[in-house]
C-alpha cells in the first residue's frame, strides 16, 4: 500500500496506512517524561501532512532523518485539532531506486512533446532574422531543451511541476499574440521573442529531484538577471545583432515582474515590456488559482481556504477541465 497524501484524508480515524513520502521538515521533540519522539512534515505531489513517530524504539537513531529524504512509513490515521496528524509505527529511509520519483513531483497536465512542438511552431512565425536565430540557438540545442522541458515555473504558487516552465511560456506567448493582434503598434516579433525567453533563467534557478529547490545561484542572482545573462551571451555569438534590439529585448526580460517590489529592477517602459509583464502576471495568477482549487477542493465545489499569497479564499463551482479540445494542444 503506497497511498497518496490526498488519499489519507479519505480514511477513517484509526485506519492503518502506509506510503512513501518526502521529508519536508523534521524535529526531535521530547515527551514530558524526557523520552524523545519525532515530528515530521511529509509530502508527495498531492499534498503534505504532519506525522508523529510517537514511540520510537529506545535504540532508534532519530538523527538519521533529514529534509529531502524519502521515507517509507506506516501507522494509523489520527487527527489533532481537526488536522490530520497520524502516529507512525514505522519509518524507514529509502535509497534512490527504491521509490518512484514521479510520486513526488507532478508533470504538466498537457503532453510535453506536443507543447514543445507548439513552441517550435511559434518560433517559425518570427520574421526578424536576428531574433529567429537567437531563438534557434536556444531551442535547437538538445542540452538546453532537455533542461528546459524538465524545469518547473515555480516552487509552490504556480506551475510547480515538470514541464511547468514550458506550459507557462506557451501560455504567456499565446496571451501576447492576442494582445499583439489588437494593438498593431506592438513589435510582434520582439514581444513573442521576449515571451519565449523571459523565464529561461529558471533552468538555473530551480533544481528538480524529489522536491523542487532553489539553487544557490538562483537565490543569489534570480532568474531575471540569469535570463538576461543567457540571452546577452547568445546575442554576442550572432554577427551584427542590432544593439537597440538587444536593449529592448533585455528591457522586456528585466521588467517582466512589473514592479520593483516584485523583483524587477526596471518598470516596463515599452509597449512590448508592459504587455509581457501583464501577460506573465495573468497566466501565473489564473494558473495559481486553478492549482489551488484543485488541491483544496478535489472534486468538490465551494470555497477554498484563504490563499497564502493571493490573500483571498477562492470560489469554484465548476469542473476542473484540462481537455485539449478547442486549443492547439
Ligand atoms: Fe519570471
Ligand atoms: Fe514568467
PDB file of C-alpha atoms and ligand atoms in Angstrom:
ATOM      1  CA  UNK A   1       0.000   0.000   0.000  1.00  0.00           C
ATOM      2  CA  UNK A   2       1.545   3.317  -1.099  1.00  0.00           C
ATOM      3  CA  UNK A   3      -1.115   5.940  -0.520  1.00  0.00           C
ATOM      4  CA  UNK A   4      -1.032   9.492  -1.829  1.00  0.00           C
ATOM      5  CA  UNK A   5      -1.402  12.167   0.830  1.00  0.00           C
ATOM      6  CA  UNK A   6      -4.805  13.159  -0.516  1.00  0.00           C
ATOM      7  CA  UNK A   7      -5.982   9.532  -0.090  1.00  0.00           C
ATOM      8  CA  UNK A   8      -5.085   9.629   3.610  1.00  0.00           C
ATOM      9  CA  UNK A   9      -7.764  12.275   4.118  1.00  0.00           C
ATOM     10  CA  UNK A  10     -10.388   9.799   2.904  1.00  0.00           C
ATOM     11  CA  UNK A  11      -9.526   7.192   5.571  1.00  0.00           C
ATOM     12  CA  UNK A  12     -11.418   6.947   8.871  1.00  0.00           C
ATOM     13  CA  UNK A  13      -9.710   7.654  12.203  1.00  0.00           C
ATOM     14  CA  UNK A  14      -7.825   4.585  13.375  1.00  0.00           C
ATOM     15  CA  UNK A  15      -7.338   3.119   9.882  1.00  0.00           C
ATOM     16  CA  UNK A  16      -3.878   1.686   9.178  1.00  0.00           C
ATOM     17  CA  UNK A  17      -1.942   3.184   6.270  1.00  0.00           C
ATOM     18  CA  UNK A  18       1.498   3.112   4.700  1.00  0.00           C
ATOM     19  CA  UNK A  19       3.280   5.012   1.964  1.00  0.00           C
ATOM     20  CA  UNK A  20       6.434   6.702   0.739  1.00  0.00           C
ATOM     21  CA  UNK A  21       6.827  10.428   1.269  1.00  0.00           C
ATOM     22  CA  UNK A  22       9.471  13.144   1.189  1.00  0.00           C
ATOM     23  CA  UNK A  23      10.606  14.623   4.498  1.00  0.00           C
ATOM     24  CA  UNK A  24       9.857  18.363   4.261  1.00  0.00           C
ATOM     25  CA  UNK A  25      10.689  19.096   7.872  1.00  0.00           C
ATOM     26  CA  UNK A  26      11.885  17.045  10.842  1.00  0.00           C
ATOM     27  CA  UNK A  27      12.298  17.833  14.545  1.00  0.00           C
ATOM     28  CA  UNK A  28      13.296  15.753  17.534  1.00  0.00           C
ATOM     29  CA  UNK A  29      10.944  16.620  20.410  1.00  0.00           C
ATOM     30  CA  UNK A  30      10.652  15.344  23.977  1.00  0.00           C
ATOM     31  CA  UNK A  31       7.747  13.830  25.900  1.00  0.00           C
ATOM     32  CA  UNK A  32       7.204  15.182  29.416  1.00  0.00           C
ATOM     33  CA  UNK A  33       8.961  12.075  30.658  1.00  0.00           C
ATOM     34  CA  UNK A  34      12.052  13.088  28.681  1.00  0.00           C
ATOM     35  CA  UNK A  35      11.724  10.335  26.066  1.00  0.00           C
ATOM     36  CA  UNK A  36      12.394  11.609  22.544  1.00  0.00           C
ATOM     37  CA  UNK A  37       9.910  11.463  19.656  1.00  0.00           C
ATOM     38  CA  UNK A  38       9.957  12.669  16.065  1.00  0.00           C
ATOM     39  CA  UNK A  39       7.712  15.290  14.488  1.00  0.00           C
ATOM     40  CA  UNK A  40       7.791  15.245  10.701  1.00  0.00           C
ATOM     41  CA  UNK A  41       6.145  17.066   7.822  1.00  0.00           C
ATOM     42  CA  UNK A  42       5.789  14.569   4.981  1.00  0.00           C
ATOM     43  CA  UNK A  43       4.665  15.255   1.428  1.00  0.00           C
ATOM     44  CA  UNK A  44       4.136  13.965  -2.071  1.00  0.00           C
ATOM     45  CA  UNK A  45       2.806  15.639  -5.209  1.00  0.00           C
ATOM     46  CA  UNK A  46      -0.755  15.640  -3.836  1.00  0.00           C
ATOM     47  CA  UNK A  47      -0.131  17.478  -0.551  1.00  0.00           C
ATOM     48  CA  UNK A  48       1.538  17.332   2.855  1.00  0.00           C
ATOM     49  CA  UNK A  49       0.745  16.366   6.448  1.00  0.00           C
ATOM     50  CA  UNK A  50       2.322  16.325   9.893  1.00  0.00           C
ATOM     51  CA  UNK A  51       3.114  12.938  11.426  1.00  0.00           C
ATOM     52  CA  UNK A  52       4.494  11.908  14.806  1.00  0.00           C
ATOM     53  CA  UNK A  53       6.762   8.964  15.493  1.00  0.00           C
ATOM     54  CA  UNK A  54       5.420   8.858  18.990  1.00  0.00           C
ATOM     55  CA  UNK A  55       7.203   5.858  20.490  1.00  0.00           C
ATOM     56  CA  UNK A  56      10.428   5.108  18.653  1.00  0.00           C
ATOM     57  CA  UNK A  57      12.373   2.086  19.931  1.00  0.00           C
ATOM     58  CA  UNK A  58      14.975   3.074  22.526  1.00  0.00           C
ATOM     59  CA  UNK A  59      17.867   2.213  20.184  1.00  0.00           C
ATOM     60  CA  UNK A  60      16.469   4.111  17.137  1.00  0.00           C
ATOM     61  CA  UNK A  61      18.765   6.776  15.629  1.00  0.00           C
ATOM     62  CA  UNK A  62      16.453   9.764  15.325  1.00  0.00           C
ATOM     63  CA  UNK A  63      19.131  11.983  13.822  1.00  0.00           C
ATOM     64  CA  UNK A  64      19.345   9.916  10.616  1.00  0.00           C
ATOM     65  CA  UNK A  65      16.304  11.607   9.022  1.00  0.00           C
ATOM     66  CA  UNK A  66      16.963  14.804   7.076  1.00  0.00           C
ATOM     67  CA  UNK A  67      14.944  17.221   4.981  1.00  0.00           C
ATOM     68  CA  UNK A  68      14.750  15.851   1.420  1.00  0.00           C
ATOM     69  CA  UNK A  69      14.966  12.171   2.423  1.00  0.00           C
ATOM     70  CA  UNK A  70      12.401   9.781   1.005  1.00  0.00           C
ATOM     71  CA  UNK A  71      10.949   7.556   3.725  1.00  0.00           C
ATOM     72  CA  UNK A  72       8.571   4.621   3.927  1.00  0.00           C
ATOM     73  CA  UNK A  73       6.178   4.997   6.850  1.00  0.00           C
ATOM     74  CA  UNK A  74       3.270   3.070   8.300  1.00  0.00           C
ATOM     75  CA  UNK A  75       0.915   3.999  11.099  1.00  0.00           C
ATOM     76  CA  UNK A  76      -2.674   4.842  11.960  1.00  0.00           C
ATOM     77  CA  UNK A  77      -4.832   7.768  10.958  1.00  0.00           C
ATOM     78  CA  UNK A  78      -5.371  10.314  13.731  1.00  0.00           C
ATOM     79  CA  UNK A  79      -6.495  13.923  13.835  1.00  0.00           C
ATOM     80  CA  UNK A  80      -5.324  16.659  16.201  1.00  0.00           C
ATOM     81  CA  UNK A  81      -7.493  19.808  16.469  1.00  0.00           C
ATOM     82  CA  UNK A  82      -9.154  18.949  13.157  1.00  0.00           C
ATOM     83  CA  UNK A  83      -5.876  18.459  11.284  1.00  0.00           C
ATOM     84  CA  UNK A  84      -4.624  15.115  10.003  1.00  0.00           C
ATOM     85  CA  UNK A  85      -1.746  14.049  12.254  1.00  0.00           C
ATOM     86  CA  UNK A  86      -1.182  10.293  12.146  1.00  0.00           C
ATOM     87  CA  UNK A  87       1.044   8.458  14.594  1.00  0.00           C
ATOM     88  CA  UNK A  88       3.672   6.341  12.912  1.00  0.00           C
ATOM     89  CA  UNK A  89       4.646   2.844  13.981  1.00  0.00           C
ATOM     90  CA  UNK A  90       7.450   2.513  11.478  1.00  0.00           C
ATOM     91  CA  UNK A  91       9.689   4.844   9.485  1.00  0.00           C
ATOM     92  CA  UNK A  92      12.457   3.741   7.181  1.00  0.00           C
ATOM     93  CA  UNK A  93      14.795   5.766   4.965  1.00  0.00           C
ATOM     94  CA  UNK A  94      14.771   4.714   1.290  1.00  0.00           C
ATOM     95  CA  UNK A  95      17.635   4.771  -1.176  1.00  0.00           C
ATOM     96  CA  UNK A  96      17.368   6.049  -4.730  1.00  0.00           C
ATOM     97  CA  UNK A  97      15.956   3.249  -6.865  1.00  0.00           C
ATOM     98  CA  UNK A  98      13.709   2.048  -4.009  1.00  0.00           C
ATOM     99  CA  UNK A  99      10.965   4.532  -4.914  1.00  0.00           C
ATOM    100  CA  UNK A 100       9.339   6.089  -7.958  1.00  0.00           C
ATOM    101  CA  UNK A 101      10.294   9.803  -8.268  1.00  0.00           C
ATOM    102  CA  UNK A 102       7.029  10.536 -10.122  1.00  0.00           C
ATOM    103  CA  UNK A 103       5.093  10.116  -6.873  1.00  0.00           C
ATOM    104  CA  UNK A 104       6.665  13.330  -5.596  1.00  0.00           C
ATOM    105  CA  UNK A 105       6.705  15.793  -8.464  1.00  0.00           C
ATOM    106  CA  UNK A 106       3.808  16.193 -10.838  1.00  0.00           C
ATOM    107  CA  UNK A 107       4.047  16.792 -14.558  1.00  0.00           C
ATOM    108  CA  UNK A 108       2.361  19.414 -16.684  1.00  0.00           C
ATOM    109  CA  UNK A 109      -1.220  18.322 -17.435  1.00  0.00           C
ATOM    110  CA  UNK A 110      -0.633  18.790 -21.139  1.00  0.00           C
ATOM    111  CA  UNK A 111       1.655  16.475 -23.154  1.00  0.00           C
ATOM    112  CA  UNK A 112       5.194  17.843 -23.025  1.00  0.00           C
ATOM    113  CA  UNK A 113       6.189  16.786 -26.546  1.00  0.00           C
ATOM    114  CA  UNK A 114       3.109  18.397 -28.093  1.00  0.00           C
ATOM    115  CA  UNK A 115       3.632  21.610 -26.172  1.00  0.00           C
ATOM    116  CA  UNK A 116       7.243  21.739 -27.314  1.00  0.00           C
ATOM    117  CA  UNK A 117       6.160  21.230 -30.946  1.00  0.00           C
ATOM    118  CA  UNK A 118       3.776  24.125 -30.446  1.00  0.00           C
ATOM    119  CA  UNK A 119       6.585  26.324 -29.099  1.00  0.00           C
ATOM    120  CA  UNK A 120       8.770  25.481 -32.116  1.00  0.00           C
ATOM    121  CA  UNK A 121       5.850  26.484 -34.359  1.00  0.00           C
ATOM    122  CA  UNK A 122       5.759  29.864 -32.606  1.00  0.00           C
ATOM    123  CA  UNK A 123       9.458  30.330 -33.355  1.00  0.00           C
ATOM    124  CA  UNK A 124       8.704  29.638 -37.027  1.00  0.00           C
ATOM    125  CA  UNK A 125       6.382  32.663 -37.086  1.00  0.00           C
ATOM    126  CA  UNK A 126       9.194  35.109 -36.189  1.00  0.00           C
ATOM    127  CA  UNK A 127      10.217  37.128 -39.249  1.00  0.00           C
ATOM    128  CA  UNK A 128      13.095  39.195 -37.813  1.00  0.00           C
ATOM    129  CA  UNK A 129      16.163  37.121 -38.778  1.00  0.00           C
ATOM    130  CA  UNK A 130      18.225  38.135 -35.723  1.00  0.00           C
ATOM    131  CA  UNK A 131      15.509  37.201 -33.254  1.00  0.00           C
ATOM    132  CA  UNK A 132      14.803  33.963 -35.072  1.00  0.00           C
ATOM    133  CA  UNK A 133      18.467  32.905 -34.995  1.00  0.00           C
ATOM    134  CA  UNK A 134      18.623  33.825 -31.322  1.00  0.00           C
ATOM    135  CA  UNK A 135      15.630  31.598 -30.508  1.00  0.00           C
ATOM    136  CA  UNK A 136      17.011  28.759 -32.601  1.00  0.00           C
ATOM    137  CA  UNK A 137      20.295  28.947 -30.719  1.00  0.00           C
ATOM    138  CA  UNK A 138      18.369  28.006 -27.571  1.00  0.00           C
ATOM    139  CA  UNK A 139      15.648  25.716 -28.839  1.00  0.00           C
ATOM    140  CA  UNK A 140      17.724  23.676 -31.291  1.00  0.00           C
ATOM    141  CA  UNK A 141      20.290  22.967 -28.569  1.00  0.00           C
ATOM    142  CA  UNK A 142      19.443  19.486 -27.233  1.00  0.00           C
ATOM    143  CA  UNK A 143      21.137  20.025 -23.884  1.00  0.00           C
ATOM    144  CA  UNK A 144      19.251  23.253 -23.205  1.00  0.00           C
ATOM    145  CA  UNK A 145      15.951  21.768 -24.413  1.00  0.00           C
ATOM    146  CA  UNK A 146      16.280  18.735 -22.142  1.00  0.00           C
ATOM    147  CA  UNK A 147      16.723  21.040 -19.160  1.00  0.00           C
ATOM    148  CA  UNK A 148      14.004  23.469 -20.278  1.00  0.00           C
ATOM    149  CA  UNK A 149      11.417  20.682 -20.619  1.00  0.00           C
ATOM    150  CA  UNK A 150      12.078  19.428 -17.081  1.00  0.00           C
ATOM    151  CA  UNK A 151      12.086  22.804 -15.365  1.00  0.00           C
ATOM    152  CA  UNK A 152       9.128  23.985 -13.281  1.00  0.00           C
ATOM    153  CA  UNK A 153       7.991  27.602 -13.491  1.00  0.00           C
ATOM    154  CA  UNK A 154       7.704  27.869  -9.718  1.00  0.00           C
ATOM    155  CA  UNK A 155       8.260  26.138  -6.405  1.00  0.00           C
ATOM    156  CA  UNK A 156       4.825  26.500  -4.857  1.00  0.00           C
ATOM    157  CA  UNK A 157       2.457  29.095  -6.285  1.00  0.00           C
ATOM    158  CA  UNK A 158       2.057  28.099  -9.933  1.00  0.00           C
ATOM    159  CA  UNK A 159       3.330  25.531 -12.436  1.00  0.00           C
ATOM    160  CA  UNK A 160       5.350  23.717  -9.756  1.00  0.00           C
ATOM    161  CA  UNK A 161       5.746  20.647 -11.925  1.00  0.00           C
ATOM    162  CA  UNK A 162       7.977  19.075 -14.544  1.00  0.00           C
ATOM    163  CA  UNK A 163       7.198  20.844 -17.812  1.00  0.00           C
ATOM    164  CA  UNK A 164       5.778  23.788 -15.876  1.00  0.00           C
ATOM    165  CA  UNK A 165       8.126  26.319 -17.465  1.00  0.00           C
ATOM    166  CA  UNK A 166       7.173  25.099 -20.945  1.00  0.00           C
ATOM    167  CA  UNK A 167       3.441  25.276 -20.140  1.00  0.00           C
ATOM    168  CA  UNK A 168       3.781  28.762 -18.635  1.00  0.00           C
ATOM    169  CA  UNK A 169       5.939  30.017 -21.522  1.00  0.00           C
ATOM    170  CA  UNK A 170       3.498  28.773 -24.146  1.00  0.00           C
ATOM    171  CA  UNK A 171       0.586  30.313 -22.306  1.00  0.00           C
ATOM    172  CA  UNK A 172       2.339  33.708 -21.984  1.00  0.00           C
ATOM    173  CA  UNK A 173       3.173  33.583 -25.708  1.00  0.00           C
ATOM    174  CA  UNK A 174      -0.492  32.910 -26.580  1.00  0.00           C
ATOM    175  CA  UNK A 175      -1.711  35.804 -24.408  1.00  0.00           C
ATOM    176  CA  UNK A 176       0.895  38.105 -26.008  1.00  0.00           C
ATOM    177  CA  UNK A 177      -0.173  37.029 -29.503  1.00  0.00           C
ATOM    178  CA  UNK A 178      -3.750  38.006 -28.718  1.00  0.00           C
ATOM    179  CA  UNK A 179      -2.670  41.430 -27.461  1.00  0.00           C
ATOM    180  CA  UNK A 180      -0.386  41.992 -30.473  1.00  0.00           C
ATOM    181  CA  UNK A 181      -3.299  41.212 -32.803  1.00  0.00           C
ATOM    182  CA  UNK A 182      -5.335  44.012 -31.186  1.00  0.00           C
ATOM    183  CA  UNK A 183      -2.546  46.605 -30.788  1.00  0.00           C
ATOM    184  CA  UNK A 184      -0.786  46.900 -34.129  1.00  0.00           C
ATOM    185  CA  UNK A 185       1.858  49.325 -32.826  1.00  0.00           C
ATOM    186  CA  UNK A 186       3.417  46.463 -30.898  1.00  0.00           C
ATOM    187  CA  UNK A 187       6.535  44.920 -32.431  1.00  0.00           C
ATOM    188  CA  UNK A 188       5.147  41.368 -32.548  1.00  0.00           C
ATOM    189  CA  UNK A 189       8.476  39.653 -33.198  1.00  0.00           C
ATOM    190  CA  UNK A 190      10.118  41.408 -30.266  1.00  0.00           C
ATOM    191  CA  UNK A 191       7.191  40.656 -27.953  1.00  0.00           C
ATOM    192  CA  UNK A 192       6.933  36.957 -28.865  1.00  0.00           C
ATOM    193  CA  UNK A 193      10.698  36.505 -28.593  1.00  0.00           C
ATOM    194  CA  UNK A 194      10.701  38.175 -25.177  1.00  0.00           C
ATOM    195  CA  UNK A 195       7.761  35.982 -24.100  1.00  0.00           C
ATOM    196  CA  UNK A 196       9.589  32.810 -25.127  1.00  0.00           C
ATOM    197  CA  UNK A 197      12.841  33.834 -23.401  1.00  0.00           C
ATOM    198  CA  UNK A 198      11.566  35.751 -20.370  1.00  0.00           C
ATOM    199  CA  UNK A 199      11.973  32.964 -17.804  1.00  0.00           C
ATOM    200  CA  UNK A 200      14.743  30.810 -19.301  1.00  0.00           C
ATOM    201  CA  UNK A 201      16.962  31.652 -16.305  1.00  0.00           C
ATOM    202  CA  UNK A 202      14.694  29.305 -14.351  1.00  0.00           C
ATOM    203  CA  UNK A 203      16.598  26.354 -15.804  1.00  0.00           C
ATOM    204  CA  UNK A 204      19.387  27.527 -13.476  1.00  0.00           C
ATOM    205  CA  UNK A 205      17.178  28.851 -10.690  1.00  0.00           C
ATOM    206  CA  UNK A 206      15.488  25.539  -9.846  1.00  0.00           C
ATOM    207  CA  UNK A 207      16.800  22.050  -9.296  1.00  0.00           C
ATOM    208  CA  UNK A 208      14.373  19.171  -9.558  1.00  0.00           C
ATOM    209  CA  UNK A 209      14.856  15.945  -7.688  1.00  0.00           C
ATOM    210  CA  UNK A 210      12.143  14.534  -5.408  1.00  0.00           C
ATOM    211  CA  UNK A 211      11.396  18.123  -4.463  1.00  0.00           C
ATOM    212  CA  UNK A 212      11.783  21.436  -6.281  1.00  0.00           C
ATOM    213  CA  UNK A 213      14.508  23.556  -4.709  1.00  0.00           C
ATOM    214  CA  UNK A 214      16.070  26.912  -5.494  1.00  0.00           C
ATOM    215  CA  UNK A 215      19.749  26.641  -6.335  1.00  0.00           C
ATOM    216  CA  UNK A 216      22.356  28.837  -4.624  1.00  0.00           C
ATOM    217  CA  UNK A 217      22.794  30.676  -7.914  1.00  0.00           C
ATOM    218  CA  UNK A 218      19.019  31.111  -8.172  1.00  0.00           C
ATOM    219  CA  UNK A 219      18.792  32.529  -4.663  1.00  0.00           C
ATOM    220  CA  UNK A 220      21.741  34.849  -5.155  1.00  0.00           C
ATOM    221  CA  UNK A 221      21.087  36.078  -8.700  1.00  0.00           C
ATOM    222  CA  UNK A 222      17.431  35.348  -9.563  1.00  0.00           C
ATOM    223  CA  UNK A 223      16.026  34.325 -12.926  1.00  0.00           C
ATOM    224  CA  UNK A 224      15.540  37.856 -14.306  1.00  0.00           C
ATOM    225  CA  UNK A 225      19.260  38.516 -14.215  1.00  0.00           C
ATOM    226  CA  UNK A 226      20.133  34.978 -15.314  1.00  0.00           C
ATOM    227  CA  UNK A 227      17.700  35.092 -18.277  1.00  0.00           C
ATOM    228  CA  UNK A 228      19.315  38.367 -19.394  1.00  0.00           C
ATOM    229  CA  UNK A 229      22.782  36.942 -18.994  1.00  0.00           C
ATOM    230  CA  UNK A 230      21.935  33.853 -21.062  1.00  0.00           C
ATOM    231  CA  UNK A 231      20.274  35.933 -23.785  1.00  0.00           C
ATOM    232  CA  UNK A 232      23.121  38.502 -23.901  1.00  0.00           C
ATOM    233  CA  UNK A 233      25.649  35.693 -24.202  1.00  0.00           C
ATOM    234  CA  UNK A 234      23.865  34.096 -27.181  1.00  0.00           C
ATOM    235  CA  UNK A 235      23.436  37.524 -28.800  1.00  0.00           C
ATOM    236  CA  UNK A 236      27.203  38.043 -28.556  1.00  0.00           C
ATOM    237  CA  UNK A 237      27.595  34.990 -30.808  1.00  0.00           C
ATOM    238  CA  UNK A 238      25.387  36.470 -33.556  1.00  0.00           C
ATOM    239  CA  UNK A 239      27.136  38.772 -36.036  1.00  0.00           C
ATOM    240  CA  UNK A 240      25.733  42.293 -36.342  1.00  0.00           C
ATOM    241  CA  UNK A 241      22.844  41.745 -33.905  1.00  0.00           C
ATOM    242  CA  UNK A 242      21.387  45.284 -33.676  1.00  0.00           C
ATOM    243  CA  UNK A 243      22.339  46.947 -30.397  1.00  0.00           C
ATOM    244  CA  UNK A 244      18.978  48.713 -29.964  1.00  0.00           C
ATOM    245  CA  UNK A 245      17.082  45.433 -30.472  1.00  0.00           C
ATOM    246  CA  UNK A 246      19.233  43.811 -27.797  1.00  0.00           C
ATOM    247  CA  UNK A 247      18.488  46.667 -25.383  1.00  0.00           C
ATOM    248  CA  UNK A 248      14.735  46.466 -25.999  1.00  0.00           C
ATOM    249  CA  UNK A 249      14.702  42.674 -25.587  1.00  0.00           C
ATOM    250  CA  UNK A 250      16.707  42.750 -22.358  1.00  0.00           C
ATOM    251  CA  UNK A 251      14.437  45.525 -21.068  1.00  0.00           C
ATOM    252  CA  UNK A 252      11.372  43.285 -21.596  1.00  0.00           C
ATOM    253  CA  UNK A 253      13.048  40.499 -19.611  1.00  0.00           C
ATOM    254  CA  UNK A 254      14.249  42.759 -16.775  1.00  0.00           C
ATOM    255  CA  UNK A 255      10.858  44.438 -16.454  1.00  0.00           C
ATOM    256  CA  UNK A 256       8.647  41.336 -16.704  1.00  0.00           C
ATOM    257  CA  UNK A 257       7.791  41.211 -12.999  1.00  0.00           C
ATOM    258  CA  UNK A 258       6.228  44.630 -13.478  1.00  0.00           C
ATOM    259  CA  UNK A 259       7.207  46.297 -10.209  1.00  0.00           C
ATOM    260  CA  UNK A 260      10.302  46.870  -8.078  1.00  0.00           C
ATOM    261  CA  UNK A 261       8.668  45.064  -5.158  1.00  0.00           C
ATOM    262  CA  UNK A 262       8.123  42.003  -7.340  1.00  0.00           C
ATOM    263  CA  UNK A 263      11.814  41.832  -8.174  1.00  0.00           C
ATOM    264  CA  UNK A 264      12.026  43.800 -11.409  1.00  0.00           C
ATOM    265  CA  UNK A 265      14.914  46.290 -11.399  1.00  0.00           C
ATOM    266  CA  UNK A 266      13.111  48.307 -14.096  1.00  0.00           C
ATOM    267  CA  UNK A 267       9.447  49.202 -14.553  1.00  0.00           C
ATOM    268  CA  UNK A 268       8.061  48.321 -18.033  1.00  0.00           C
ATOM    269  CA  UNK A 269       8.711  51.290 -20.322  1.00  0.00           C
ATOM    270  CA  UNK A 270       7.835  49.956 -23.787  1.00  0.00           C
ATOM    271  CA  UNK A 271       4.665  48.542 -25.333  1.00  0.00           C
ATOM    272  CA  UNK A 272       6.233  45.101 -25.521  1.00  0.00           C
ATOM    273  CA  UNK A 273       7.536  45.166 -21.937  1.00  0.00           C
ATOM    274  CA  UNK A 274       4.223  46.240 -20.444  1.00  0.00           C
ATOM    275  CA  UNK A 275       2.345  43.608 -22.454  1.00  0.00           C
ATOM    276  CA  UNK A 276       4.744  40.893 -21.348  1.00  0.00           C
ATOM    277  CA  UNK A 277       4.552  41.910 -17.691  1.00  0.00           C
ATOM    278  CA  UNK A 278       0.737  41.751 -17.639  1.00  0.00           C
ATOM    279  CA  UNK A 279       0.651  38.513 -19.674  1.00  0.00           C
ATOM    280  CA  UNK A 280       3.075  36.937 -17.215  1.00  0.00           C
ATOM    281  CA  UNK A 281       1.047  38.077 -14.209  1.00  0.00           C
ATOM    282  CA  UNK A 282      -2.225  36.975 -15.825  1.00  0.00           C
ATOM    283  CA  UNK A 283      -1.050  33.463 -16.602  1.00  0.00           C
ATOM    284  CA  UNK A 284       0.606  32.876 -13.249  1.00  0.00           C
ATOM    285  CA  UNK A 285      -2.387  34.211 -11.300  1.00  0.00           C
ATOM    286  CA  UNK A 286      -5.034  32.220 -13.175  1.00  0.00           C
ATOM    287  CA  UNK A 287      -2.928  29.050 -13.060  1.00  0.00           C
ATOM    288  CA  UNK A 288      -2.233  29.653  -9.358  1.00  0.00           C
ATOM    289  CA  UNK A 289      -5.991  29.877  -8.734  1.00  0.00           C
ATOM    290  CA  UNK A 290      -6.656  26.715 -10.735  1.00  0.00           C
ATOM    291  CA  UNK A 291      -3.969  24.671  -8.978  1.00  0.00           C
ATOM    292  CA  UNK A 292      -5.148  25.826  -5.551  1.00  0.00           C
ATOM    293  CA  UNK A 293      -8.764  24.949  -6.337  1.00  0.00           C
ATOM    294  CA  UNK A 294      -7.717  21.502  -7.465  1.00  0.00           C
ATOM    295  CA  UNK A 295      -5.522  20.877  -4.435  1.00  0.00           C
ATOM    296  CA  UNK A 296      -8.031  22.161  -1.924  1.00  0.00           C
ATOM    297  CA  UNK A 297     -11.346  21.081  -3.341  1.00  0.00           C
ATOM    298  CA  UNK A 298     -10.555  17.961  -5.386  1.00  0.00           C
ATOM    299  CA  UNK A 299     -13.890  17.066  -6.935  1.00  0.00           C
ATOM    300  CA  UNK A 300     -15.911  19.174  -4.512  1.00  0.00           C
ATOM    301  CA  UNK A 301     -17.387  22.596  -5.085  1.00  0.00           C
ATOM    302  CA  UNK A 302     -17.440  25.745  -2.940  1.00  0.00           C
ATOM    303  CA  UNK A 303     -14.720  27.725  -1.182  1.00  0.00           C
ATOM    304  CA  UNK A 304     -11.029  27.013  -0.719  1.00  0.00           C
ATOM    305  CA  UNK A 305      -9.115  28.155   2.340  1.00  0.00           C
ATOM    306  CA  UNK A 306      -7.602  31.645   2.113  1.00  0.00           C
ATOM    307  CA  UNK A 307      -4.697  31.505  -0.321  1.00  0.00           C
ATOM    308  CA  UNK A 308      -1.401  32.239   1.442  1.00  0.00           C
ATOM    309  CA  UNK A 309      -0.119  34.509  -1.337  1.00  0.00           C
ATOM    310  CA  UNK A 310      -3.254  35.831  -3.068  1.00  0.00           C
ATOM    311  CA  UNK A 311      -4.820  36.586   0.348  1.00  0.00           C
ATOM    312  CA  UNK A 312      -8.356  35.535  -0.588  1.00  0.00           C
ATOM    313  CA  UNK A 313     -10.337  32.330  -0.430  1.00  0.00           C
ATOM    314  CA  UNK A 314     -11.357  31.165  -3.922  1.00  0.00           C
ATOM    315  CA  UNK A 315     -14.857  30.111  -5.008  1.00  0.00           C
ATOM    316  CA  UNK A 316     -15.356  27.414  -7.631  1.00  0.00           C
ATOM    317  CA  UNK A 317     -18.484  25.503  -8.592  1.00  0.00           C
ATOM    318  CA  UNK A 318     -17.453  24.150 -11.990  1.00  0.00           C
ATOM    319  CA  UNK A 319     -15.309  21.240 -13.017  1.00  0.00           C
ATOM    320  CA  UNK A 320     -11.546  21.413 -13.488  1.00  0.00           C
ATOM    321  CA  UNK A 321     -11.029  20.754 -17.175  1.00  0.00           C
ATOM    322  CA  UNK A 322      -7.765  20.070 -18.986  1.00  0.00           C
ATOM    323  CA  UNK A 323      -9.371  18.990 -22.222  1.00  0.00           C
ATOM    324  CA  UNK A 324      -7.342  19.652 -25.289  1.00  0.00           C
ATOM    325  CA  UNK A 325     -10.339  20.370 -27.485  1.00  0.00           C
ATOM    326  CA  UNK A 326     -10.520  23.969 -28.623  1.00  0.00           C
ATOM    327  CA  UNK A 327      -6.799  24.588 -28.150  1.00  0.00           C
ATOM    328  CA  UNK A 328      -3.930  23.719 -30.408  1.00  0.00           C
ATOM    329  CA  UNK A 329      -2.600  21.212 -27.907  1.00  0.00           C
TER     330      UNK A 329
HETATM  331 FE1  LIG B   1       9.634  35.496 -14.121  1.00  0.00          FE
HETATM  332 FE1  LIG B   2       7.007  34.067 -16.221  1.00  0.00          FE
END
